[in-house]
Coordinates of C-alpha atoms and ligand atoms in Angstrom, one line a residue:
M2 CA 104.6 124.3 81.7
L3 CA 101.7 124.9 79.3
Q4 CA 103.4 128.0 77.9
R5 CA 106.4 126.0 77.1
Q6 CA 104.4 123.3 75.3
K7 CA 102.1 125.7 73.6
G8 CA 104.2 128.8 73.2
N9 CA 101.8 130.6 71.0
W10 CA 99.1 130.8 73.6
R11 CA 98.6 134.1 75.4
E12 CA 99.2 133.9 79.1
E13 CA 95.9 135.5 80.1
Y14 CA 93.9 133.1 78.0
V15 CA 95.6 130.1 79.6
D16 CA 95.1 131.7 83.1
S17 CA 91.4 132.3 82.4
V18 CA 90.8 128.7 81.4
W19 CA 92.6 127.5 84.5
R20 CA 90.5 129.7 86.7
K21 CA 87.3 128.5 85.1
V22 CA 88.3 124.9 85.5
W23 CA 89.1 125.4 89.2
R24 CA 85.7 127.0 89.7
I25 CA 83.9 123.8 88.6
K26 CA 81.9 122.4 91.6
A27 CA 83.4 118.9 91.8
P28 CA 85.3 116.9 94.3
A29 CA 89.0 117.8 94.7
K30 CA 90.0 114.4 93.4
I31 CA 88.2 115.1 90.1
L32 CA 89.6 118.6 89.7
N33 CA 93.0 117.3 90.5
L34 CA 92.8 114.8 87.6
V35 CA 91.6 117.5 85.2
W36 CA 94.3 119.8 86.3
R37 CA 97.0 117.1 85.9
S38 CA 95.7 116.3 82.4
L39 CA 95.8 119.9 81.3
A40 CA 99.2 120.5 82.9
F41 CA 100.6 117.4 81.1
C42 CA 101.4 115.9 84.5
L43 CA 99.4 112.7 84.0
P44 CA 101.5 109.6 83.5
T45 CA 100.3 108.6 80.0
V46 CA 102.6 106.2 78.3
T47 CA 104.0 108.8 75.9
M48 CA 104.7 111.0 79.0
L49 CA 106.5 108.1 80.7
Q50 CA 108.5 107.6 77.5
Q51 CA 109.6 111.2 77.4
K52 CA 110.8 110.7 81.0
G53 CA 112.9 107.7 79.8
V54 CA 110.7 105.0 81.1
R55 CA 110.7 102.0 78.6
V56 CA 107.1 101.5 77.7
E57 CA 105.2 101.1 74.5
S58 CA 103.6 104.4 73.4
I59 CA 100.4 102.8 72.1
C60 CA 97.1 103.5 74.0
P61 CA 96.6 100.5 76.4
V62 CA 92.8 100.7 76.0
C63 CA 92.3 100.8 72.2
K64 CA 95.8 100.1 70.9
M65 CA 95.1 102.4 67.9
E66 CA 97.1 105.5 68.6
D67 CA 99.9 106.8 70.8
E68 CA 98.5 107.6 74.2
T69 CA 98.7 111.3 74.8
V70 CA 96.2 113.3 77.0
D71 CA 94.4 114.4 73.9
H72 CA 94.0 110.8 72.9
A73 CA 93.0 109.4 76.3
F74 CA 90.3 112.0 76.9
L75 CA 89.2 113.0 73.4
R76 CA 90.2 110.6 70.7
C77 CA 90.1 107.1 72.3
P78 CA 86.9 105.4 71.2
I79 CA 85.6 105.0 74.7
A80 CA 86.1 108.7 75.4
M81 CA 84.4 109.6 72.1
Q82 CA 81.4 107.4 73.0
C83 CA 81.1 109.1 76.4
W84 CA 81.1 112.6 74.9
R85 CA 78.6 111.5 72.2
L86 CA 76.3 110.5 75.0
I87 CA 76.7 113.3 77.6
L88 CA 77.9 116.1 75.3
P89 CA 76.1 115.7 72.0
E90 CA 76.3 119.4 71.3
M91 CA 80.1 119.4 71.2
Q92 CA 81.8 118.3 68.1
Y93 CA 85.4 117.2 68.3
R94 CA 87.5 118.8 65.5
G95 CA 91.0 117.7 66.5
Q96 CA 91.5 120.6 69.0
S97 CA 93.8 120.1 72.0
L98 CA 92.4 119.0 75.4
F99 CA 93.0 122.5 76.7
H100 CA 91.1 124.2 73.9
W101 CA 88.4 121.6 74.2
W102 CA 87.9 122.4 77.9
D103 CA 87.7 126.1 77.0
Q104 CA 84.9 125.3 74.6
V105 CA 83.1 123.0 77.1
I106 CA 83.1 125.8 79.7
G107 CA 81.8 128.3 77.1
K108 CA 79.0 126.1 75.9
T109 CA 77.7 124.3 79.0
D110 CA 76.3 125.1 82.4
K111 CA 78.0 124.5 85.7
A112 CA 76.3 121.1 86.4
K113 CA 77.3 119.8 83.0
Q114 CA 80.9 121.0 83.5
A115 CA 81.1 119.0 86.7
E116 CA 79.7 116.0 84.9
V117 CA 82.3 116.4 82.2
A118 CA 85.1 116.6 84.8
A119 CA 83.8 113.5 86.5
V120 CA 83.7 111.6 83.3
C121 CA 87.3 112.5 82.6
W122 CA 88.1 111.1 86.1
A123 CA 86.2 107.9 85.4
L124 CA 87.8 107.6 82.0
W125 CA 91.3 107.7 83.6
R126 CA 90.1 105.2 86.2
A127 CA 88.9 102.9 83.5
R128 CA 92.2 103.3 81.6
N129 CA 94.1 102.3 84.8
E130 CA 91.8 99.3 85.2
V131 CA 93.1 98.1 81.8
V132 CA 96.7 98.8 82.7
W133 CA 96.8 97.3 86.1
N134 CA 94.0 94.7 86.1
K135 CA 93.4 94.0 82.4
R136 CA 89.8 94.8 83.0
Y137 CA 87.8 96.7 80.4
T138 CA 85.0 99.0 81.6
R139 CA 82.0 99.6 79.5
V140 CA 81.0 103.1 78.4
Y141 CA 77.8 103.2 80.4
V142 CA 79.7 102.0 83.5
V143 CA 82.2 104.8 83.0
I144 CA 79.4 107.4 82.9
A145 CA 77.5 105.7 85.8
Q146 CA 80.7 105.8 88.0
A147 CA 81.2 109.4 87.2
K148 CA 77.7 110.4 88.0
Q149 CA 77.6 108.3 91.1
Y150 CA 80.8 109.8 92.5
L151 CA 79.6 113.3 91.8
D152 CA 76.2 112.5 93.3
Q153 CA 77.7 111.1 96.5
W154 CA 79.9 114.2 96.8
R155 CA 76.9 116.6 96.3
H156 CA 74.9 114.5 98.7
A157 CA 77.6 114.9 101.4
Q158 CA 77.7 118.7 100.7
K159 CA 74.0 118.9 101.2
S160 CA 74.1 116.9 104.4
A161 CA 76.7 119.4 105.7
A162 CA 74.2 122.1 104.8
C163 CA 71.5 120.2 106.6
T164 CA 73.4 120.2 109.9
S165 CA 74.4 123.8 109.7
F166 CA 70.9 125.1 108.9
P167 CA 68.4 123.4 111.2
Q168 CA 65.7 125.8 110.0
L169 CA 65.5 123.7 106.9
Y170 CA 64.2 120.7 108.8
E171 CA 60.5 121.5 108.2
G172 CA 58.5 121.9 105.0
D173 CA 58.3 120.5 101.5
D174 CA 61.6 121.8 100.3
S175 CA 63.4 120.2 103.1
Y176 CA 66.9 118.9 102.9
C177 CA 66.1 116.5 105.8
W178 CA 63.5 113.7 106.1
V179 CA 60.1 114.7 107.4
K180 CA 57.7 112.4 109.3
P181 CA 54.5 111.3 107.5
Q182 CA 51.1 112.9 108.6
E183 CA 49.0 111.2 111.2
S184 CA 48.2 107.5 110.6
M185 CA 50.3 107.4 107.5
I186 CA 53.4 105.4 106.6
K187 CA 56.4 106.5 104.7
I188 CA 58.7 104.1 102.9
S189 CA 62.0 105.6 101.8
V190 CA 63.9 103.6 99.2
D191 CA 67.3 103.8 97.6
A192 CA 69.7 101.9 95.5
A193 CA 73.5 101.3 95.5
T194 CA 75.9 99.8 93.1
F195 CA 78.9 97.7 94.0
Q196 CA 80.9 98.1 90.9
E197 CA 83.9 96.0 92.1
F198 CA 81.6 93.1 92.9
N199 CA 79.4 93.5 89.9
A200 CA 76.3 93.8 92.0
S201 CA 73.7 96.2 93.3
G202 CA 71.8 96.7 96.5
I203 CA 68.4 98.1 97.5
G204 CA 67.5 99.5 100.8
M205 CA 64.0 100.5 102.1
V206 CA 62.7 101.6 105.5
A207 CA 59.1 101.9 106.6
R208 CA 58.4 104.5 109.2
D209 CA 55.2 105.6 111.1
D210 CA 53.9 109.0 111.9
R211 CA 56.2 109.3 114.9
G212 CA 59.1 108.6 112.7
D213 CA 59.7 105.2 114.3
V214 CA 60.9 102.3 112.2
I215 CA 58.2 99.7 111.4
L216 CA 60.5 97.5 109.4
A217 CA 63.6 98.0 107.2
R218 CA 64.9 95.8 104.5
T219 CA 67.9 95.2 102.2
M220 CA 68.0 93.3 98.9
F221 CA 71.1 92.2 97.1
L222 CA 71.1 91.9 93.3
E223 CA 73.7 90.1 91.3
G224 CA 74.9 91.9 88.2
L225 CA 75.4 95.6 87.4
R226 CA 72.6 97.7 86.1
S227 CA 72.2 101.4 85.5
V228 CA 71.5 103.5 88.6
E229 CA 68.0 104.4 87.2
M230 CA 67.2 100.8 86.7
I231 CA 68.0 99.8 90.3
E232 CA 66.2 102.9 91.6
A233 CA 63.1 101.8 89.6
M234 CA 63.5 98.2 90.9
A235 CA 63.6 99.7 94.4
V236 CA 60.3 101.5 94.0
K237 CA 58.7 98.4 92.5
E238 CA 60.0 96.2 95.4
A239 CA 58.6 98.7 97.9
L240 CA 55.2 98.7 96.2
S241 CA 55.0 94.9 96.4
W242 CA 56.2 94.9 100.0
I243 CA 53.3 97.3 100.8
K244 CA 50.9 94.9 99.1
N245 CA 52.2 91.9 101.0
Q246 CA 52.1 93.7 104.3
R247 CA 48.6 95.0 103.6
W248 CA 49.8 98.5 104.6
Q249 CA 47.4 101.4 103.8
K250 CA 48.0 105.1 103.3
V251 CA 51.6 104.9 102.3
I252 CA 54.0 107.3 100.5
V253 CA 57.0 105.7 98.8
E254 CA 59.8 108.2 98.6
S255 CA 62.7 108.0 96.2
D256 CA 65.4 110.5 95.4
S257 CA 65.4 109.4 91.7
L258 CA 63.6 112.1 89.9
V259 CA 63.8 110.1 86.7
V260 CA 62.0 107.2 88.2
I261 CA 59.3 109.3 90.0
Q262 CA 58.6 111.3 86.8
A263 CA 58.4 108.1 84.8
V264 CA 56.0 106.5 87.2
R265 CA 53.8 109.5 87.2
S266 CA 53.8 110.0 83.4
K267 CA 51.7 108.0 80.9
V268 CA 54.5 107.3 78.5
H269 CA 55.2 103.7 77.7
M270 CA 58.9 103.0 77.2
K271 CA 59.7 99.8 75.4
S272 CA 62.7 98.8 77.5
P273 CA 63.5 96.8 80.6
F274 CA 63.3 100.1 82.5
G275 CA 59.9 100.8 80.9
E276 CA 58.6 97.4 82.0
I277 CA 59.5 98.0 85.6
I278 CA 57.8 101.4 85.5
L279 CA 54.7 99.8 84.0
A280 CA 54.7 97.3 86.9
C281 CA 54.9 100.2 89.4
R282 CA 52.0 102.0 87.8
S283 CA 49.8 98.9 87.9
M284 CA 50.5 98.3 91.6
L285 CA 49.7 101.9 92.3
R286 CA 46.4 101.6 90.5
E287 CA 45.5 98.5 92.6
Q288 CA 46.5 100.2 95.9
N289 CA 44.8 103.5 95.8
T290 CA 45.9 104.8 99.2
V291 CA 49.5 104.4 98.1
S292 CA 51.5 107.1 96.3
V293 CA 55.1 107.9 95.2
S294 CA 57.0 111.1 95.8
F295 CA 60.4 112.6 95.2
I296 CA 62.7 113.7 98.0
R297 CA 66.1 115.2 98.0
R298 CA 69.1 112.9 98.4
S299 CA 70.0 114.5 101.7
A300 CA 66.5 113.5 103.0
N301 CA 67.1 109.9 102.0
M302 CA 70.1 109.1 104.2
V303 CA 68.6 106.1 106.0
A304 CA 67.6 104.3 102.8
H305 CA 70.9 105.2 101.2
E306 CA 72.8 103.7 104.1
L307 CA 70.6 100.6 104.0
A308 CA 71.2 100.1 100.3
R309 CA 74.9 100.3 100.9
A310 CA 74.5 97.8 103.8
A311 CA 72.9 95.3 101.3
Y312 CA 76.4 94.1 100.5
S313 CA 77.2 93.1 104.1
F314 CA 73.6 92.2 105.0
P315 CA 72.0 90.8 101.8
D316 CA 68.3 90.2 101.7
R317 CA 67.5 90.9 105.4
I318 CA 64.6 92.3 107.3
F319 CA 65.3 94.5 110.3
D320 CA 63.4 96.1 113.1
R321 CA 64.5 99.2 114.9
S322 CA 66.7 97.3 117.3
S323 CA 68.5 95.2 114.7
V324 CA 69.3 97.7 111.9
P325 CA 73.0 98.0 111.0
I326 CA 74.9 100.5 113.2
G327 CA 75.5 103.0 110.4
V328 CA 71.7 103.1 109.8
A329 CA 70.9 103.4 113.5
N330 CA 73.3 106.4 113.8
I331 CA 71.4 108.2 111.0
L332 CA 68.0 107.3 112.5
D333 CA 69.2 108.8 115.8
K334 CA 70.1 112.0 114.0
E335 CA 66.8 112.2 112.3
S336 CA 64.6 111.6 115.4
Y337 CA 63.9 115.2 116.3
Ligands
ZN21 ZN1 92.8 104.6 73.0

């Protein structure tokens, strides 16, 4: 099909780009979207028109140009803003989507390619929100959705690795959660966003040196925030929880490297995120037996599940016997 549309392209060139796109490590749903966009199989309005469907050819999102795949993924203002943020090194000079992908693959590493593919998927999803629900998605939400979907997928891949390689259970570089040392407490925290309900959730679980749950907790927050923001709020809430409970010798674990590095650094960021980080640092100074640490996502399954449960169980405190069933299942798996 591509050859027919772009007859001057050499077959090997086209094939090699296809192969590289297929090699991107991303969920099938995302690769499928990228493939359809490159094979001109995506139902853009101009494509529908060509098939005889009576629709306006103008882009439903910006209403500035006809909606082709090149427009939807490269020239539509929302797409341009996404690429300016996540791909500042790439300049768009009117090339086709196919050629653009070829350059992306040539200039970026594997992780970035997956991110670009995920943003394409989120852009198309945002476009469909306008078409079907008349709802406009903001640029940062498009990027957040893309990263979140990709993260969840990577997380699931790592959990699969975790069950097939039990030797990875011990040690610092573990893919699975490790009990704290004697007489210490570990609090795992995580955040979740509920895009469709314009809300977020926080989950935290305190466990003792036998790995038993002391208490677990969910918090429900109205309004959408960036993932980093909620992750930072989760750490802050955990630190004030420790203070209120008068717990000593505690490690707060988060899988947000951005947040943990920000808390450990001395940089003052003048932003709402920076304010939360400052609050975390001052609580850590007050409580000198408390520290924060970074863990892999696959080692943070319980808190992850709790954060997601914040939607059904908003603002609740649980003990081991009352945790939601999904959380209990993961706790059982981790009690080795
Ligand atoms: Zn547009």
